[in-house]
CSV table of C-alpha atoms in Angstrom, one decimal:
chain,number,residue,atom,x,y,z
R,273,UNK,CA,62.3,88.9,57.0
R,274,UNK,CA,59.6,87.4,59.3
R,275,UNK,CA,57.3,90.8,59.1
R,276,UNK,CA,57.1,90.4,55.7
R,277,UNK,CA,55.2,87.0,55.5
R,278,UNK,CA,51.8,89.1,55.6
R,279,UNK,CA,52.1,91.0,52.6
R,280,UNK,CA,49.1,90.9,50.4
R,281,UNK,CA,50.0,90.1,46.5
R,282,UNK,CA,47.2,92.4,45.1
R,283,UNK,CA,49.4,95.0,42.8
R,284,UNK,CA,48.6,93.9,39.0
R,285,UNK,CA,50.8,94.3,36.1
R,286,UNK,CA,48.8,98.0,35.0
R,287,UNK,CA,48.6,99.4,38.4
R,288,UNK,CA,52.3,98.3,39.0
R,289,UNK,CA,53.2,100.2,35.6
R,290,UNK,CA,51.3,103.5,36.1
R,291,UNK,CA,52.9,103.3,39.7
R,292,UNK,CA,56.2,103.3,38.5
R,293,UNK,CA,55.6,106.2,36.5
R,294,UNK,CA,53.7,108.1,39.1
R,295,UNK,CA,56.8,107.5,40.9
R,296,UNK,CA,59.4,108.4,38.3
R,297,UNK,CA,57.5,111.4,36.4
R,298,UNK,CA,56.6,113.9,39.3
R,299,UNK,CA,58.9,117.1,40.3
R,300,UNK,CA,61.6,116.8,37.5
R,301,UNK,CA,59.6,117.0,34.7
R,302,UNK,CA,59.0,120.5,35.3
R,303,UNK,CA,62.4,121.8,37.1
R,304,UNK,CA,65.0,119.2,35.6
R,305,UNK,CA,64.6,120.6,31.6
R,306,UNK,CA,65.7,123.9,33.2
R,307,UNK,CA,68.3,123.3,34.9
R,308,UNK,CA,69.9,120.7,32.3
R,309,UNK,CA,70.1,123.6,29.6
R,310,UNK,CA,71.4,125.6,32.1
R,311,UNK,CA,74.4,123.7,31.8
R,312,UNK,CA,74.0,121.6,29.0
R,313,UNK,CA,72.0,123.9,26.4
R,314,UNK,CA,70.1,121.7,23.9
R,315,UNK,CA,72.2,119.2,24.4
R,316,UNK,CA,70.3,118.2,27.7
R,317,UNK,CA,68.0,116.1,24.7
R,318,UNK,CA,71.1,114.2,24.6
R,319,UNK,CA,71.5,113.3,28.7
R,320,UNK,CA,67.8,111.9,28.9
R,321,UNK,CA,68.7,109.7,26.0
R,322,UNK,CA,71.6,108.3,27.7
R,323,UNK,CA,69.8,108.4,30.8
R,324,UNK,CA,67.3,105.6,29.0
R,325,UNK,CA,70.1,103.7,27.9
R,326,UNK,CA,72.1,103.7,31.7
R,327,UNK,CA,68.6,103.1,33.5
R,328,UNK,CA,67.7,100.3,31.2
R,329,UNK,CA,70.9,98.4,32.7
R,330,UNK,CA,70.4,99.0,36.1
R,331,UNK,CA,66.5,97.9,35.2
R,332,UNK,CA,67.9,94.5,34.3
R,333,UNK,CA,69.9,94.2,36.9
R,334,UNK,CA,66.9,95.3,39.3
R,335,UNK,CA,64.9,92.7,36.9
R,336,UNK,CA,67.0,89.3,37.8
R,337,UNK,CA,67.2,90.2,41.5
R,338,UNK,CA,63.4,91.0,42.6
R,339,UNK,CA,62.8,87.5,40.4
R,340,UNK,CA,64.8,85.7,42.5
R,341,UNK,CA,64.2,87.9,45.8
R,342,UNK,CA,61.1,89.2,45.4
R,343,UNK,CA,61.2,91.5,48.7
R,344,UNK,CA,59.3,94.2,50.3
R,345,UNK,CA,62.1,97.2,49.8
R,346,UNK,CA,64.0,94.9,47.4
R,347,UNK,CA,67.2,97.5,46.7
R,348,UNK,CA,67.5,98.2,50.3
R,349,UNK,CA,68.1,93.7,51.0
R,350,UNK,CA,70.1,92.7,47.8
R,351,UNK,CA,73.7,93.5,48.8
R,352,UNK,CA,72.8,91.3,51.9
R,353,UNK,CA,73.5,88.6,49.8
R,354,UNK,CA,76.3,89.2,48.0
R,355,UNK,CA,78.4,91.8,50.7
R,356,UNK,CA,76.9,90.8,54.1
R,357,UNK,CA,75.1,92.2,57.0
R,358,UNK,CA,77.7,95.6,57.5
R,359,UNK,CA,77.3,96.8,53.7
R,360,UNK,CA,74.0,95.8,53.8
R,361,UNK,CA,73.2,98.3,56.5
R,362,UNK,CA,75.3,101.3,54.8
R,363,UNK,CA,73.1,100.1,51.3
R,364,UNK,CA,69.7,100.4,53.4
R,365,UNK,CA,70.6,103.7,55.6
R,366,UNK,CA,71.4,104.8,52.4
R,367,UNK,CA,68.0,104.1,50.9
R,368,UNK,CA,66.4,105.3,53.7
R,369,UNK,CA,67.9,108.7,53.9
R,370,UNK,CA,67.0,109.1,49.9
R,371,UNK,CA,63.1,108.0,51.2
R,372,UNK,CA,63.3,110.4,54.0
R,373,UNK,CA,63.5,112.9,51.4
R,374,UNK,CA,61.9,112.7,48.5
R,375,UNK,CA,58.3,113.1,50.3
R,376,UNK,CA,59.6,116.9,51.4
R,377,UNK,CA,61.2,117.4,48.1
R,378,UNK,CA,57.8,116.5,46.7
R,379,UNK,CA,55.6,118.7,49.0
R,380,UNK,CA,58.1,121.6,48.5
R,381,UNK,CA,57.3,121.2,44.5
R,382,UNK,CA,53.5,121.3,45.5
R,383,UNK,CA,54.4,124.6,47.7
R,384,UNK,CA,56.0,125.9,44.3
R,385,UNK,CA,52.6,125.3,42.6
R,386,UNK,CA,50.5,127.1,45.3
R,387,UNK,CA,52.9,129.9,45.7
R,388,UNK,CA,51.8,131.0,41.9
R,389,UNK,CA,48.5,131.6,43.5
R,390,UNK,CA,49.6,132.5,47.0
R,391,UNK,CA,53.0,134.0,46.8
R,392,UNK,CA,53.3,134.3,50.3
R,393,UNK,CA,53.9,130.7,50.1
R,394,UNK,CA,57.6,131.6,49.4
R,395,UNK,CA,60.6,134.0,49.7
R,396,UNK,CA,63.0,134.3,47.4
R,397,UNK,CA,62.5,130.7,46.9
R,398,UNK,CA,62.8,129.7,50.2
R,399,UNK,CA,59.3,128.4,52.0
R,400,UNK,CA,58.5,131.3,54.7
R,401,UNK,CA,56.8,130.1,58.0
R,402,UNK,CA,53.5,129.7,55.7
R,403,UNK,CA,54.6,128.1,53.5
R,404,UNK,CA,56.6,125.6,56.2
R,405,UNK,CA,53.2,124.7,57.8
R,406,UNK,CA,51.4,123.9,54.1
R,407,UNK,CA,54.5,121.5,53.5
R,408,UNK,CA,54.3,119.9,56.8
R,409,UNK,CA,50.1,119.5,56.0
R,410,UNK,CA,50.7,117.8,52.7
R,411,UNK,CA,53.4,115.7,54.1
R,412,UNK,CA,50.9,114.7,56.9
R,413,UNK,CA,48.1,114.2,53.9
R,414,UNK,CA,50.2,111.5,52.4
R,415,UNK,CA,49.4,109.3,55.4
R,416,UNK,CA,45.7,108.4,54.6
R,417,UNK,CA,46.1,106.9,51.2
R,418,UNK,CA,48.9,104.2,52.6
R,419,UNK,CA,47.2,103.6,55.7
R,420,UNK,CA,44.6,101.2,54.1
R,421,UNK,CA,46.5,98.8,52.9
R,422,UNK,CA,48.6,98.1,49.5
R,423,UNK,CA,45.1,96.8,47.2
R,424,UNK,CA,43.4,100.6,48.3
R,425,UNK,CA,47.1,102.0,47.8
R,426,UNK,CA,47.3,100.4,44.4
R,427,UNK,CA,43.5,101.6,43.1
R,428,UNK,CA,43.8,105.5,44.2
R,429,UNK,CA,47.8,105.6,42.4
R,430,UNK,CA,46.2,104.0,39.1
R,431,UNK,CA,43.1,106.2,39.2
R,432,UNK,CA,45.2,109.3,39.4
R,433,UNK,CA,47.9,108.3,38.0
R,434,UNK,CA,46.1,108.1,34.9
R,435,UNK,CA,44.6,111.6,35.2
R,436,UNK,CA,47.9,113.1,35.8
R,437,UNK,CA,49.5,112.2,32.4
R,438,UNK,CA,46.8,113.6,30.8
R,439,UNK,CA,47.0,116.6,33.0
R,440,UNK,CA,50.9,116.7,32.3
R,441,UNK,CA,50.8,116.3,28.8
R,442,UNK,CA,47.8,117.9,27.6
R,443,UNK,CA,49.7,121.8,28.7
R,444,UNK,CA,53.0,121.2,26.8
R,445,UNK,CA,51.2,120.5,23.5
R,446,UNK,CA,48.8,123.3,24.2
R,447,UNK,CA,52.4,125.5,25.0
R,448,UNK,CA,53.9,124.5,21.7
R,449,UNK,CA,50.8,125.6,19.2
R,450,UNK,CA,50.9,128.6,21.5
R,451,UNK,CA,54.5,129.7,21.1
R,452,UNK,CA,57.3,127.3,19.1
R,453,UNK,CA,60.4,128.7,18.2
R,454,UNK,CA,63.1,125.6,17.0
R,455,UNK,CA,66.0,128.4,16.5
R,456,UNK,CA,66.5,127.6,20.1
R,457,UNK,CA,68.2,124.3,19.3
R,458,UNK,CA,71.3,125.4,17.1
R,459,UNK,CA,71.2,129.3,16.8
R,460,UNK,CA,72.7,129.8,20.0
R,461,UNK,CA,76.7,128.3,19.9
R,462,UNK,CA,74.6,124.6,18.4
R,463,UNK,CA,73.1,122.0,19.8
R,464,UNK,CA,76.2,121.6,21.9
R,465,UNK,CA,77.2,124.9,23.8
R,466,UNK,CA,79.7,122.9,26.7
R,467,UNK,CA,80.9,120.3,24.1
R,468,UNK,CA,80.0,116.6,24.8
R,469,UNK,CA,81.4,117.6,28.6
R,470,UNK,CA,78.0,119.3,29.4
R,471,UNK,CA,76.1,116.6,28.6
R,472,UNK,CA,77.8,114.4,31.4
R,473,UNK,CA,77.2,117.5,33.5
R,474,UNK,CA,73.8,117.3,33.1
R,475,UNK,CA,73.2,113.7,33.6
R,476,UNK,CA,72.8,113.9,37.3
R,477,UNK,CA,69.4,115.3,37.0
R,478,UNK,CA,68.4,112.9,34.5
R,479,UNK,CA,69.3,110.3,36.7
R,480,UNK,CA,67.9,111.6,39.8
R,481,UNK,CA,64.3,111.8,37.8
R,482,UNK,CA,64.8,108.0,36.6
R,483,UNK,CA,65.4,107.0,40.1
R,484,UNK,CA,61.9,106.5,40.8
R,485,UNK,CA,61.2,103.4,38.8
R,486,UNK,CA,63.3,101.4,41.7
R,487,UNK,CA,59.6,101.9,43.4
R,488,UNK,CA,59.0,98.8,41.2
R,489,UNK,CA,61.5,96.3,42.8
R,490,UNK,CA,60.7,97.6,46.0
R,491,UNK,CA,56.9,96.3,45.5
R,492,UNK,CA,58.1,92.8,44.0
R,493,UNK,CA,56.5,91.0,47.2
R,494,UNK,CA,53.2,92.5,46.7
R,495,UNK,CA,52.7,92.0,43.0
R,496,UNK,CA,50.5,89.3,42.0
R,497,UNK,CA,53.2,87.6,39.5
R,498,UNK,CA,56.9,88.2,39.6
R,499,UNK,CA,57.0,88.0,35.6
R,500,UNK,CA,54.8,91.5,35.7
R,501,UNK,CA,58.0,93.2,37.4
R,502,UNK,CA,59.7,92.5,34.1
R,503,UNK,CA,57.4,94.3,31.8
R,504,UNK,CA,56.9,96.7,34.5
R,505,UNK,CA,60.3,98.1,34.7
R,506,UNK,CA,61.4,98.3,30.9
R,507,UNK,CA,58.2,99.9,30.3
R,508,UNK,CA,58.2,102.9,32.7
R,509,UNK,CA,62.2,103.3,32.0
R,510,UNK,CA,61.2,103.8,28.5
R,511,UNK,CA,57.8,105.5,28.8
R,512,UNK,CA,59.4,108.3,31.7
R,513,UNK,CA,62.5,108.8,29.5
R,514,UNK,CA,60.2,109.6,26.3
R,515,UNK,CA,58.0,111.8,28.7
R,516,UNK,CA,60.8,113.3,30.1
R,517,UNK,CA,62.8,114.0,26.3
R,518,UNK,CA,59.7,115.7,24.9
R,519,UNK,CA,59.1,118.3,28.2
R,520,UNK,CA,62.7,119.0,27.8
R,521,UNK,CA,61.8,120.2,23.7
R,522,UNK,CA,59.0,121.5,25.3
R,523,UNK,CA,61.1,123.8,27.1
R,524,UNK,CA,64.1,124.7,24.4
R,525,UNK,CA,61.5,125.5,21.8
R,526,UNK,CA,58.8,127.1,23.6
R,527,UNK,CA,61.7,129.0,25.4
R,528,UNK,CA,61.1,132.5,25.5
R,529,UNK,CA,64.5,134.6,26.5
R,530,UNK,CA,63.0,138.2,27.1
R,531,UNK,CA,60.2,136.9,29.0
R,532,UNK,CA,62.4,134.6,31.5
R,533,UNK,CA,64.4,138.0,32.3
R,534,UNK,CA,67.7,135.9,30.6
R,535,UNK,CA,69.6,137.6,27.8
R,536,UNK,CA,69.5,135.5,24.4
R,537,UNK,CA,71.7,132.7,24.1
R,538,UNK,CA,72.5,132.5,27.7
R,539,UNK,CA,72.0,128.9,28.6
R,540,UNK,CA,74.0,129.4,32.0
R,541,UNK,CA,71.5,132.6,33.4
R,542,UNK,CA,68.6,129.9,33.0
R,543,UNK,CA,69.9,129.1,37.0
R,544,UNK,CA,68.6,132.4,37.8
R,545,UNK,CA,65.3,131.7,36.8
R,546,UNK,CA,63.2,130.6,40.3
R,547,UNK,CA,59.2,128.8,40.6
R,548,UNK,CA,58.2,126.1,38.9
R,549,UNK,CA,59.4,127.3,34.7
R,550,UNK,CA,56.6,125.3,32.6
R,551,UNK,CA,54.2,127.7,34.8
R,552,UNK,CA,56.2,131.0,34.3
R,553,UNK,CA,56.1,130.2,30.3
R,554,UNK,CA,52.4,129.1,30.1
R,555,UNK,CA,51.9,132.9,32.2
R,556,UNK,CA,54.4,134.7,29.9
R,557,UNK,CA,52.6,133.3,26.7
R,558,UNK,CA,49.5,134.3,28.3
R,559,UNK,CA,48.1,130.5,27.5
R,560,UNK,CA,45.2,130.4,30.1
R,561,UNK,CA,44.4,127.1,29.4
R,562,UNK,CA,47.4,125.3,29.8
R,563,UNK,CA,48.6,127.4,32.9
R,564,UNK,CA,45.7,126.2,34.6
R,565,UNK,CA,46.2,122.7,33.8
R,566,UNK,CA,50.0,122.9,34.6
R,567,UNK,CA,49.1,124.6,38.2
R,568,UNK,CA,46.5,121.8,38.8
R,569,UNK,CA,49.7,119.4,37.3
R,570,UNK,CA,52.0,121.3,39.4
R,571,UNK,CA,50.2,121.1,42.8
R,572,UNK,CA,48.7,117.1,42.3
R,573,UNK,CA,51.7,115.7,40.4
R,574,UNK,CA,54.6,116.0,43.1
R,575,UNK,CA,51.8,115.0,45.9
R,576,UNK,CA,50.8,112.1,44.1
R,577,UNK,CA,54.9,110.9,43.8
R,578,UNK,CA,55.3,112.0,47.7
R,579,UNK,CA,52.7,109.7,49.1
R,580,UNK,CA,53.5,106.9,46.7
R,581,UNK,CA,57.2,107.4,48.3
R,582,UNK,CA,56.1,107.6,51.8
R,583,UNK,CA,55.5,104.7,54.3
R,584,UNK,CA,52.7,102.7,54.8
R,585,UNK,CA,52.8,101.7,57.7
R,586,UNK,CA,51.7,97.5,58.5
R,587,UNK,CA,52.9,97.6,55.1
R,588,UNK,CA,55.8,99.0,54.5
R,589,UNK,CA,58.0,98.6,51.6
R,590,UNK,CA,60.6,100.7,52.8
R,591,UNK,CA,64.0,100.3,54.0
R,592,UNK,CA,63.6,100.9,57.6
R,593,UNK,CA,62.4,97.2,58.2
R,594,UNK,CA,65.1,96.1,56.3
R,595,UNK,CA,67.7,98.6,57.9
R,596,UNK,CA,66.5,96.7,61.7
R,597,UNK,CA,66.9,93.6,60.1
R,598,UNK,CA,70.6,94.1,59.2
R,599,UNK,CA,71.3,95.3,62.2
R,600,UNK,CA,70.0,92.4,64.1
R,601,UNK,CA,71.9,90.4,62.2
């Protein structure tokens, strides 16, 4: 792709890493653990664990190609290559479609966050015409910190990226001195309520969390050494599955039925439960400390993963260059 000759290579192996994660650790940490047990019980532990093991494949794979393609939007060229110019264009309208979203799943997450304050955020769970304008604000606000090019892009995403693990994990040890009750994990039908079945039926959220580490490939152009994509990869696969496993124990252990409205032992009325979970519990064990934290986590972490999704513009890394590309070919 001739518009891609002009990329800068300024991304270094750590901001490259805590990009990744920023990416891959935002809106599931809180809302995935719930609805896993939901259908898994605590045998959700079990999904992220495979999840690990599946992403660490596909990592590899993602690995080998950026080395020897190292392309803005990466994912969205490969099967170029190796199925031609038709697939290539159903591969990168597929990408692109997944990128549309993820900023508005993102700002909705955020919108979750603010409603604890300002419930007239939401309905029922559904954004009312307030809380449709915030989204479309934040959405908008994601614009500024890709506008200035890839180096400022790089700088701001490390800065708070680093602030927002802290802000992440600091709450769910607080919530486990507060309240911890291990019973959760076999007293209810075992650690396996569905059988091995429900741990396959929870995989798809696991995977959908993991997903954002493919931000990584997608940057190979702009990285200042290809060998740092390597590294890169494995480490934030393994680093957001151990993230993601311990808020999920969080969760079972620090699960209180009677104050979630769910009778004991009922892993499937967990769907019932609406807002952002890590934020009900921190209010229902009246830890004042960590709700804080987790409304501040809550409200920065999912914007933080929305604009490092979003476009930036001169550039881009996304698939729409790559989808016109395909076509004119």
């Amino acid at each position: 792709m001739s518009g891609d000759k002009g990329l800068k290579k300024e991304i270094g192996l750590k901001s490259l890493i805590i990009i990744g994660i920023s990416s891959a650790v935002a809106t599931a940490i809180f809302f995935s653990p719930l609805e896993m047990s939901a259908v898994a019980g605590p045998g959700s532990m079990f999904s992220w664990l495979l999840g690990i093991i599946f992403y660490t494949t596909i990592s590899v794979t993602y690995i080998e190609l950026s080395q020897n393609f190292p392309e803005a939007g990466g994912p969205s060229r490969f099967s170029i290559y190796s199925h031609g110019a038709v697939t290539n264009l159903i591969n990168a309208m597929a990408d692109l479609v997944w990128y549309i979203f993820i900023p508005p799943i993102e700002a909705f997450a955020t919108i979750e966050g603010l409603s604890f304050i300002f419930p007239s955020l939401l309905h029922d769970g559904i954004p009312t015409l307030e809380g449709a304008l915030v989204g479309v604000l934040i959405m908008l606000a994601y614009i500024p910190f890709n506008y200035y090019g890839i180096k400022t892009f790089a700088r701001v995403t490390s800065g708070f990226g680093t602030i927002k693990y802290i802000i992440y994990l600091l709450p769910a040890f607080l919530l486990l001195l507060i309240y911890y009750n291990p019973s959760n994990l076999t007293a209810y039908h075992g650690i396996l309520p569905y059988g091995v079945g429900g741990i396959f039926a929870a995989m798809p959220y696991a995977m959908f969390a993991f997903g954002g580490a493919r931000v990584i490939p997608d940057l190979a152009e702009e990285v200042k050494n290809k060998t740092y994509l390597i590294y890169a990869l494995i480490i934030t696969v393994i680093i957001e599955g151990i993230i993601y496993m311990f808020f999920n124990f969080v969760f079972l252990t620090n699960l209180d039925w009677s104050k979630f409205g769910v009778a004991v032992g009922d892993w499937a009325g967990l769907s019932n439960v609406q807002g952002n979970p890590f934020i009900d519990l921190a209010s229902a064990h009246d830890a004042q400390v960590a709700l804080i934290l987790l409304l501040i986590g809550g409200i920065v972490g999912p914007f933080l993963t929305g604009y490092v999704t979003w476009d930036r513009g001169p550039e881009c890394s996304s698939p729409a260059p790559v989808l016109a590309s395909s076509i004119a070919r």
